[in-house]
Short mmCIF file of C-alpha atoms in Angstrom, two decimals:
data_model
loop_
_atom_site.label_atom_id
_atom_site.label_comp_id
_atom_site.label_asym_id
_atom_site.label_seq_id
_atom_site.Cartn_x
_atom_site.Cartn_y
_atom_site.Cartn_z
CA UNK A 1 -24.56 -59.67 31.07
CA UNK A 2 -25.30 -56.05 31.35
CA UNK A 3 -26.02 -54.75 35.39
CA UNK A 4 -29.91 -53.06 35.20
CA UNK A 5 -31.43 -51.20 37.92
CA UNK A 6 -35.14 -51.42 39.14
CA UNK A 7 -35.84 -49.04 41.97
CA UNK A 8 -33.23 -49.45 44.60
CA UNK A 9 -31.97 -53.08 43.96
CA UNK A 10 -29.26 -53.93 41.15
CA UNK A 11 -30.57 -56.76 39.20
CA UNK A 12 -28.59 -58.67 36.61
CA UNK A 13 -30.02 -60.64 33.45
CA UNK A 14 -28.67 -63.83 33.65
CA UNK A 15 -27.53 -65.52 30.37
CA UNK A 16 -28.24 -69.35 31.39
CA UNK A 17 -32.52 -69.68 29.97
CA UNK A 18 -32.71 -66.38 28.99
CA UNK A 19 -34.18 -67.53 25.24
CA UNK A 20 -34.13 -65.30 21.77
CA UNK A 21 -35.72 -61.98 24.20
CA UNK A 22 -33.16 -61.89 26.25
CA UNK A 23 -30.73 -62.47 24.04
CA UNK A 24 -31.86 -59.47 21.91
CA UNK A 25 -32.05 -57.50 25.04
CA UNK A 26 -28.76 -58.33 25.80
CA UNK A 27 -27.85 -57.17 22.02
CA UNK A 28 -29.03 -53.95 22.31
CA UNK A 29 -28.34 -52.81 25.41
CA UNK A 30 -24.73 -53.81 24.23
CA UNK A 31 -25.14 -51.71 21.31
CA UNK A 32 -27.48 -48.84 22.55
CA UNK A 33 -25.35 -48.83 26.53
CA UNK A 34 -28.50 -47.33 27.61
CA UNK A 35 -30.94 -48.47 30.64
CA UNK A 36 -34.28 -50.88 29.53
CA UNK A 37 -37.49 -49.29 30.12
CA UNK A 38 -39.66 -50.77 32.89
CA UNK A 39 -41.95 -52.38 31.04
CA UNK A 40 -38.98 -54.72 29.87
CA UNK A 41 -37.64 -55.01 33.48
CA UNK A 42 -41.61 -56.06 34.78
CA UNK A 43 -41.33 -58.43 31.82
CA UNK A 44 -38.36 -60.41 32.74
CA UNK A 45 -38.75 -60.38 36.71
CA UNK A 46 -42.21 -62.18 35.79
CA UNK A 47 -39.97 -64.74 33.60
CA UNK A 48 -37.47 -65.00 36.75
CA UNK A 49 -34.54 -63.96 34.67
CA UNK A 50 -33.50 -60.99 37.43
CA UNK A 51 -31.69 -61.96 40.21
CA UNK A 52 -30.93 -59.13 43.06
CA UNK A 53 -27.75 -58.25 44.85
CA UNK A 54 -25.39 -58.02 41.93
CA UNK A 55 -23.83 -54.38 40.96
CA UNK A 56 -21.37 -55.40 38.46
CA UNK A 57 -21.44 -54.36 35.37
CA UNK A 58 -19.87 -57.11 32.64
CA UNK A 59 -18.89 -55.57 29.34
CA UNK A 60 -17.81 -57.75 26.55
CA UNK A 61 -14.73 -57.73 24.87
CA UNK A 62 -14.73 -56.15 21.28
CA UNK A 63 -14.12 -58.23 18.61
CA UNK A 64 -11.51 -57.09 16.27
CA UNK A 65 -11.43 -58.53 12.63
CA UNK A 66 -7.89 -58.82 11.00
CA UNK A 67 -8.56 -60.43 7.47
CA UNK A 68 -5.67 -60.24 5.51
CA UNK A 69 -6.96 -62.48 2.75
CA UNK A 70 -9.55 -59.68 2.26
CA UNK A 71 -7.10 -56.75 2.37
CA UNK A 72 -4.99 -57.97 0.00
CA UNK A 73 -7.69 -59.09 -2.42
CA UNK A 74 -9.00 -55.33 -2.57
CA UNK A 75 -5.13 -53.72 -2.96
CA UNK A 76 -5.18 -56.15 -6.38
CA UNK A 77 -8.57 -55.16 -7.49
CA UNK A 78 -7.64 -51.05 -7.13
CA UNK A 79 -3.61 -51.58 -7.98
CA UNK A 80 -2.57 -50.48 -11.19
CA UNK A 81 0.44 -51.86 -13.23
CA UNK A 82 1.52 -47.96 -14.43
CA UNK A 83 5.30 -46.95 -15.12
CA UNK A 84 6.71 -44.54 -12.69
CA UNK A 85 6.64 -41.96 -14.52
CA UNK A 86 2.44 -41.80 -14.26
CA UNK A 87 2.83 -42.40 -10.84
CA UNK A 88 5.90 -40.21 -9.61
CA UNK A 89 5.83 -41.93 -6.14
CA UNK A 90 8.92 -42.19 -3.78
CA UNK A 91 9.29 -43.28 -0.28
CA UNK A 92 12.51 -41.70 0.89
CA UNK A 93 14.00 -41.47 4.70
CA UNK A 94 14.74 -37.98 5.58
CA UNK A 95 18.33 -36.32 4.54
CA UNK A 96 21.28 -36.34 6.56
CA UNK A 97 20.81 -33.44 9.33
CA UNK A 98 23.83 -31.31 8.92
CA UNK A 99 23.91 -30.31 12.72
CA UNK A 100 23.47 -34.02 14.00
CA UNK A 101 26.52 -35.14 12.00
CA UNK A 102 28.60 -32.66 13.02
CA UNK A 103 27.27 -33.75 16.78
CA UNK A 104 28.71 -36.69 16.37
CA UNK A 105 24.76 -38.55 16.54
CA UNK A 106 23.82 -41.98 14.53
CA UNK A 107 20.85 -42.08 12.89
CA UNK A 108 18.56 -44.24 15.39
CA UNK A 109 19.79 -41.55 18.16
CA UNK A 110 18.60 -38.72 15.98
CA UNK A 111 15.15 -39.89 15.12
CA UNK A 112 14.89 -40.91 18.52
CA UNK A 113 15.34 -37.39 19.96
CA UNK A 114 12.32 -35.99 18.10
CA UNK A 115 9.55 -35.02 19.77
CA UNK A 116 6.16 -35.49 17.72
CA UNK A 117 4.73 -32.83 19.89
CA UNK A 118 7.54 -30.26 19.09
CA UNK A 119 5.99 -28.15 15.91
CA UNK A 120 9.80 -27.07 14.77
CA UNK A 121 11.05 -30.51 15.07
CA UNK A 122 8.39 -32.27 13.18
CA UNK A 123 8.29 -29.74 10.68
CA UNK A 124 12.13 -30.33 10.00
CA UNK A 125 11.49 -33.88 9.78
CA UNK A 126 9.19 -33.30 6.76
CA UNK A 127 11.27 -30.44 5.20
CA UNK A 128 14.15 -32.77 5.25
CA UNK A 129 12.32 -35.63 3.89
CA UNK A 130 10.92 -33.44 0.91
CA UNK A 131 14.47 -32.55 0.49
CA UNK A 132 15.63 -36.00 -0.04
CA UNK A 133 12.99 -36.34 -2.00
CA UNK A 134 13.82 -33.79 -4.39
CA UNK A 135 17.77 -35.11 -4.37
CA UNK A 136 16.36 -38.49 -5.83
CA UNK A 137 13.54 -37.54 -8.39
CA UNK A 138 15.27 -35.21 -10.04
CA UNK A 139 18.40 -37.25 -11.06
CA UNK A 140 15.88 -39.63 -12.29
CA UNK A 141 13.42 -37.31 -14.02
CA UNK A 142 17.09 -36.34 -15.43
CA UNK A 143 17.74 -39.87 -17.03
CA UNK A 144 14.09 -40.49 -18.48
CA UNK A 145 14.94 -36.84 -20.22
CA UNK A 146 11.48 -34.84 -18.75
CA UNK A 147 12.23 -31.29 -18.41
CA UNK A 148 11.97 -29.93 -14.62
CA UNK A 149 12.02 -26.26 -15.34
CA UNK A 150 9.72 -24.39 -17.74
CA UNK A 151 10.64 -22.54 -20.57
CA UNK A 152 10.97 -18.60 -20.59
CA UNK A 153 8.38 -18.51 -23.29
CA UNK A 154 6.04 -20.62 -22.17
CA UNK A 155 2.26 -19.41 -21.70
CA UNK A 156 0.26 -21.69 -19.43
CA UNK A 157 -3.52 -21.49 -19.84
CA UNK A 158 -5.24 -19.14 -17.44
CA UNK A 159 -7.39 -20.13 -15.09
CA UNK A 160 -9.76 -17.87 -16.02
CA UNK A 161 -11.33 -17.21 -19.48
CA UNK A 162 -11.05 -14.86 -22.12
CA UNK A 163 -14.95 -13.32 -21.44
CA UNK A 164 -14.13 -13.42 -17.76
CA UNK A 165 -11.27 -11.49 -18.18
CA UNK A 166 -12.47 -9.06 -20.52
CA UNK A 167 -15.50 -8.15 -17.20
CA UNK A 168 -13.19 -8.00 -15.08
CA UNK A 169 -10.94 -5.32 -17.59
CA UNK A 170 -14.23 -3.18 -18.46
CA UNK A 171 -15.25 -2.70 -14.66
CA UNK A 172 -11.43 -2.28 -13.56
CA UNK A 173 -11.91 0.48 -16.65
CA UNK A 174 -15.64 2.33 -15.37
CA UNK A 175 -13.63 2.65 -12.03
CA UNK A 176 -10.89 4.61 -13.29
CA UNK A 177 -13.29 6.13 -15.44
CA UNK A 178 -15.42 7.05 -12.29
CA UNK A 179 -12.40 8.39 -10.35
CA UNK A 180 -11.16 10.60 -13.07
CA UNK A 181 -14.72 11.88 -13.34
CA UNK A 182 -14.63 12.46 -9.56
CA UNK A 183 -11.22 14.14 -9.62
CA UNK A 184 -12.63 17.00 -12.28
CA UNK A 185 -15.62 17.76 -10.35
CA UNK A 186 -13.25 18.19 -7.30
CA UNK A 187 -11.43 20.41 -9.03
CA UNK A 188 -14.15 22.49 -11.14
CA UNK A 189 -15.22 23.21 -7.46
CA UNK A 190 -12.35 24.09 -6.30
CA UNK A 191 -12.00 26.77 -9.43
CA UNK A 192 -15.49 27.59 -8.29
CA UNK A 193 -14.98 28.49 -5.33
CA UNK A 194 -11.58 30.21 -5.95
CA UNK A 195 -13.44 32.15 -8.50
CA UNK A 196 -15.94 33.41 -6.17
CA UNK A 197 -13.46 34.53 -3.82
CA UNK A 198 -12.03 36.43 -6.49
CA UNK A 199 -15.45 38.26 -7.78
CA UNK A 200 -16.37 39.16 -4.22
CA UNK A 201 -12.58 40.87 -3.84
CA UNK A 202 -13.52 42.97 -7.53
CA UNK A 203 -16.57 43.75 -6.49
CA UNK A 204 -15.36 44.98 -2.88
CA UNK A 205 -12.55 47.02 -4.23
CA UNK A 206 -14.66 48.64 -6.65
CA UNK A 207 -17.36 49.46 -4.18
CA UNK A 208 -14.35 51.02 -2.17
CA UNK A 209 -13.06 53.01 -5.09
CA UNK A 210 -16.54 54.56 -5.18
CA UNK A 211 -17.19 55.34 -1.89
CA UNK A 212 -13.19 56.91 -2.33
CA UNK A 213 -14.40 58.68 -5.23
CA UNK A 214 -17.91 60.14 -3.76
CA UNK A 215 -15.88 61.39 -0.74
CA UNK A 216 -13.36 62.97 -3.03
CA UNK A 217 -16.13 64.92 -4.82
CA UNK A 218 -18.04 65.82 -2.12
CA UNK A 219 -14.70 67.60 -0.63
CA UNK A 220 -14.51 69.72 -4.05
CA UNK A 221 -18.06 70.41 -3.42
CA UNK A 222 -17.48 72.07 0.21
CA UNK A 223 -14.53 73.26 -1.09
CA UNK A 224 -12.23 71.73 1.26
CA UNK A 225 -10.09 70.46 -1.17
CA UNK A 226 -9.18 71.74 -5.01
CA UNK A 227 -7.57 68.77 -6.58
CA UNK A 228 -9.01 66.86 -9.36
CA UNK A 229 -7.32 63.62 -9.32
CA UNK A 230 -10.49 61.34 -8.53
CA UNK A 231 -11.03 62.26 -12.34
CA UNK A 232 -8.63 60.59 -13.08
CA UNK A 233 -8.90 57.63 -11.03
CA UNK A 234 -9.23 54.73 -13.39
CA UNK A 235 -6.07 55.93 -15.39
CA UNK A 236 -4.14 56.28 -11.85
CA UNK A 237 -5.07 52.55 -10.85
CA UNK A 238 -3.76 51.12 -14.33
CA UNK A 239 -0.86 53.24 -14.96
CA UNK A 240 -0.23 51.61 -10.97
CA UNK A 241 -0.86 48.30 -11.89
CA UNK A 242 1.30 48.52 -14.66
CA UNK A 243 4.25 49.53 -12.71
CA UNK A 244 3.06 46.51 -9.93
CA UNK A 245 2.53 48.86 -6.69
CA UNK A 246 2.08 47.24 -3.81
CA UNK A 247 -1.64 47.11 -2.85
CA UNK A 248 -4.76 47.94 -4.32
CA UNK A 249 -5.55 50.72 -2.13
CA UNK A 250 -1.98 52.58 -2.69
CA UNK A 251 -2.08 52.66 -5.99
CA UNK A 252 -5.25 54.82 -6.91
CA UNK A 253 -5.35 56.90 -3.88
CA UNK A 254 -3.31 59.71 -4.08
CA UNK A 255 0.21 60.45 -2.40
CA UNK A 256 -0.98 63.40 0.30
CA UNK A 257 1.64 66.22 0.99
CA UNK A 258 1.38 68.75 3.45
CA UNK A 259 -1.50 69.42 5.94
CA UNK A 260 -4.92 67.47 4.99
CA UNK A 261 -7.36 69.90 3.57
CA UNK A 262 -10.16 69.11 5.78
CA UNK A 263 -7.76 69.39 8.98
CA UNK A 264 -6.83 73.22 7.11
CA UNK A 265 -10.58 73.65 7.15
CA UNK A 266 -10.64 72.92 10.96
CA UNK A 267 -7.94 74.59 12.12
CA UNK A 268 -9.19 77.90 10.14
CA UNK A 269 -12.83 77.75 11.48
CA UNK A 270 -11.98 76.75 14.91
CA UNK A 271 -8.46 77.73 16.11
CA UNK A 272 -4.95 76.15 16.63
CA UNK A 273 -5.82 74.55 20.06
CA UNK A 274 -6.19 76.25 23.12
CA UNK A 275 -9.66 77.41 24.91
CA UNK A 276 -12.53 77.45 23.14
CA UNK A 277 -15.28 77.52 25.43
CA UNK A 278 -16.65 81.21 27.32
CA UNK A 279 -14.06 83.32 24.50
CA UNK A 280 -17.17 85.74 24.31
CA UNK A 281 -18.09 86.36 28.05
CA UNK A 282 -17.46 89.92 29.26
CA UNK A 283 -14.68 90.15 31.87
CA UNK A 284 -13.60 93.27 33.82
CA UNK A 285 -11.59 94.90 31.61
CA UNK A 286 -13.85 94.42 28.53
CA UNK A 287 -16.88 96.16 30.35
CA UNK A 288 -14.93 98.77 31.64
CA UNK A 289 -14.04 99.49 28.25
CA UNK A 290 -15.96 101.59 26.19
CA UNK A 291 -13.26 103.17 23.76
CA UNK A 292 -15.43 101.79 20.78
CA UNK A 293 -18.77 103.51 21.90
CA UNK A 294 -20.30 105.90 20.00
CA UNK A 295 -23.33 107.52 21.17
CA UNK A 296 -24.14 109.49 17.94
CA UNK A 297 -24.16 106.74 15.84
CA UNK A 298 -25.61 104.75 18.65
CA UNK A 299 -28.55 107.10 19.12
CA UNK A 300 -28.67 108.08 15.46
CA UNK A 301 -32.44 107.84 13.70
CA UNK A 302 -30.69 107.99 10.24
CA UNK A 303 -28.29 104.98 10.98
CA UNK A 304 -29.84 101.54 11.39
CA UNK A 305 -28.60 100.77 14.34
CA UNK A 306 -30.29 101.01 18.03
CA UNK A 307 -33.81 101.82 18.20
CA UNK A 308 -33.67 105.00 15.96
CA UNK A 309 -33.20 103.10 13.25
CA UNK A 310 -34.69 103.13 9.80
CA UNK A 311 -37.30 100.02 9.80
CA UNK A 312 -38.22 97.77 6.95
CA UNK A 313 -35.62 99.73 4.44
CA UNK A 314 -34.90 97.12 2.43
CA UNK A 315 -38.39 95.72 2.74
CA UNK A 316 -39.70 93.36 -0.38
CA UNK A 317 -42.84 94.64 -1.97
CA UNK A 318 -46.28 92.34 -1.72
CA UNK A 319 -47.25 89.96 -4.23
CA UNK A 320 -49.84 92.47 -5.51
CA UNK A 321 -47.30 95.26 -5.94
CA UNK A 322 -44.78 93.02 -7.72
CA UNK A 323 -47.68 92.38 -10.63
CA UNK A 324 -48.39 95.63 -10.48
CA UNK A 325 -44.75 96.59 -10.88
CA UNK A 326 -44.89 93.76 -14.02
CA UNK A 327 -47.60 95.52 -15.77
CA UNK A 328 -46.23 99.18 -15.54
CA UNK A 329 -42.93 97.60 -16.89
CA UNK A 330 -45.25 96.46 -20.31
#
């Protein structure tokens, strides 16, 4: 019987009387192992199949079936009578382990030292029984004359098909396709770019070869320098590049000798160095000195110097008397 519990007491259904309900509940709580509900346990306490006191669970024995008659009646009805050939089957003991002979070991001692648990040693035990395998079949494959190698021009059938192939060839194409097209753009913006660089150099070198050439001619201008080379400008940049000068700059501006013309310009309008400032303030001696005087000339009304002086003798006639002057001249 199965052990049941009702609030605190352990209750046992007894077998003896129980009938076809407790037999099934016997069944299924076999089959289920789980508790009966206590509707079921009110049940049978009202039928006086519960007993208290007894905590002892009784499990039944399981019933094993060996039916040979049966086994063997199903290995006939799926056996085949085939030749070997079809079937290519071989039960083979493993080959000789080199390393165990030369230990000295029998066979029984050798399969007894594997360990099933071992990965490396169970994995040896199947290599070597594959090789043994092998050793047999082929001799006999050999005999029944079946080629074991394949031919060098043999073509097996792909596993995929023609169309599939062909899908996978046009997209493996697009890509490359696609990547060459990426590769040019790459490069047309590299050349882009490279270009640009190079325009913006032109343009800056020629916008310096202008300013060059507008300060050249504004120097001629002033007159602070009497060359004419800026003229030729253009032919002194070619006949440079011709002859490969070093930079762009050195080879149209012109190779300067001597003292700069503007420096010249300097130097003659304000002195060599030296003091510059308070050169025309009187000092002793140059008030005491009046060598230079002359009082006739000085006081003179004829001259046009000092006060006596002729006034407005140079004086420019009035509009009036210039179209006066006009008319006469008619």
């Amino acid at each position: 019987g199965v052990s049941l519990r009702w609030g605190t007491a352990s209750v046992q259904l007894c077998e003896a009387g129980g009938g076809s309900m407790a037999q099934d509940r016997q069944s299924d709580s076999d089959s289920e192992g789980s508790e009966l509900s206590d509707s079921e346990l009110q049940d049978a306490f009202a039928k006086g199949l519960l007993k208290p006191g007894l905590n002892v669970v009784e499990e039944s024995e399981k019933q094993y079936a060996n039916n040979v008659v049966g086994l063997k009646q199903c290995l006939e009805d799926f056996k085949q009578d085939i030749q070997w050939v079809e079937r290519l089957d071989m039960t083979n003991d493993p080959a000789a382990d080199i390393i165990a002979i030369a230990e000295g070991k029998s066979v029984t001692q050798e399969r007894s030292d594997i360990d099933p648990d071992d990965d490396f040693q169970r994995e040896m035990f199947f290599y070597r029984q594959a090789q043994a395998t092998v050793l047999d079949a082929l001799p006999r494959l050999q005999r029944l004359k079946i080629a074991t190698k394949r031919p060098d021009d043999y073509f097996a059938e792909m596993a995929k098909s023609d169309q599939q192939m062909q899908k996978i060839r046009e997209k493996m194409l697009s890509k490359k396709i696609a990547m060459e097209k990426s590769e040019k753009a790459k490069q047309l913006r590299a050349l882009r770019k490279y270009g640009k660089k190079v325009q913006v150099e032109v343009i800056q070198q020629r916008q310096k070869e202008k300013k060059a050439m507008m300060t050249a001619v504004k120097k001629y201008q002033k007159g602070l320098s009497d060359k004419l080379d800026f003229l030729e400008g253009d032919k002194v940049s070619s006949k440079a590049k011709n002859e490969g000068g070093e930079g762009s700059a050195a080879r149209i501006a012109p190779q300067k000798k001597g003292i700069n013309a503007k420096r010249k310009f300097k130097n003659d309008r304000f002195g060599f160095g030296g003091k510059k400032s308070g050169l025309k303030w009187n000092t002793k001696d140059s008030h005491n000195d009046v060598s230079s005087f002359r009082s006739k000339i000085a006081h003179s009304k004829k001259s046009g110097f000092g006060k006596g002086g002729r006034k407005n003798a140079n004086k420019r006639p009035g509009k009036r008397n210039r179209q006066k002057m006009k008319n006469k001249a008619r």
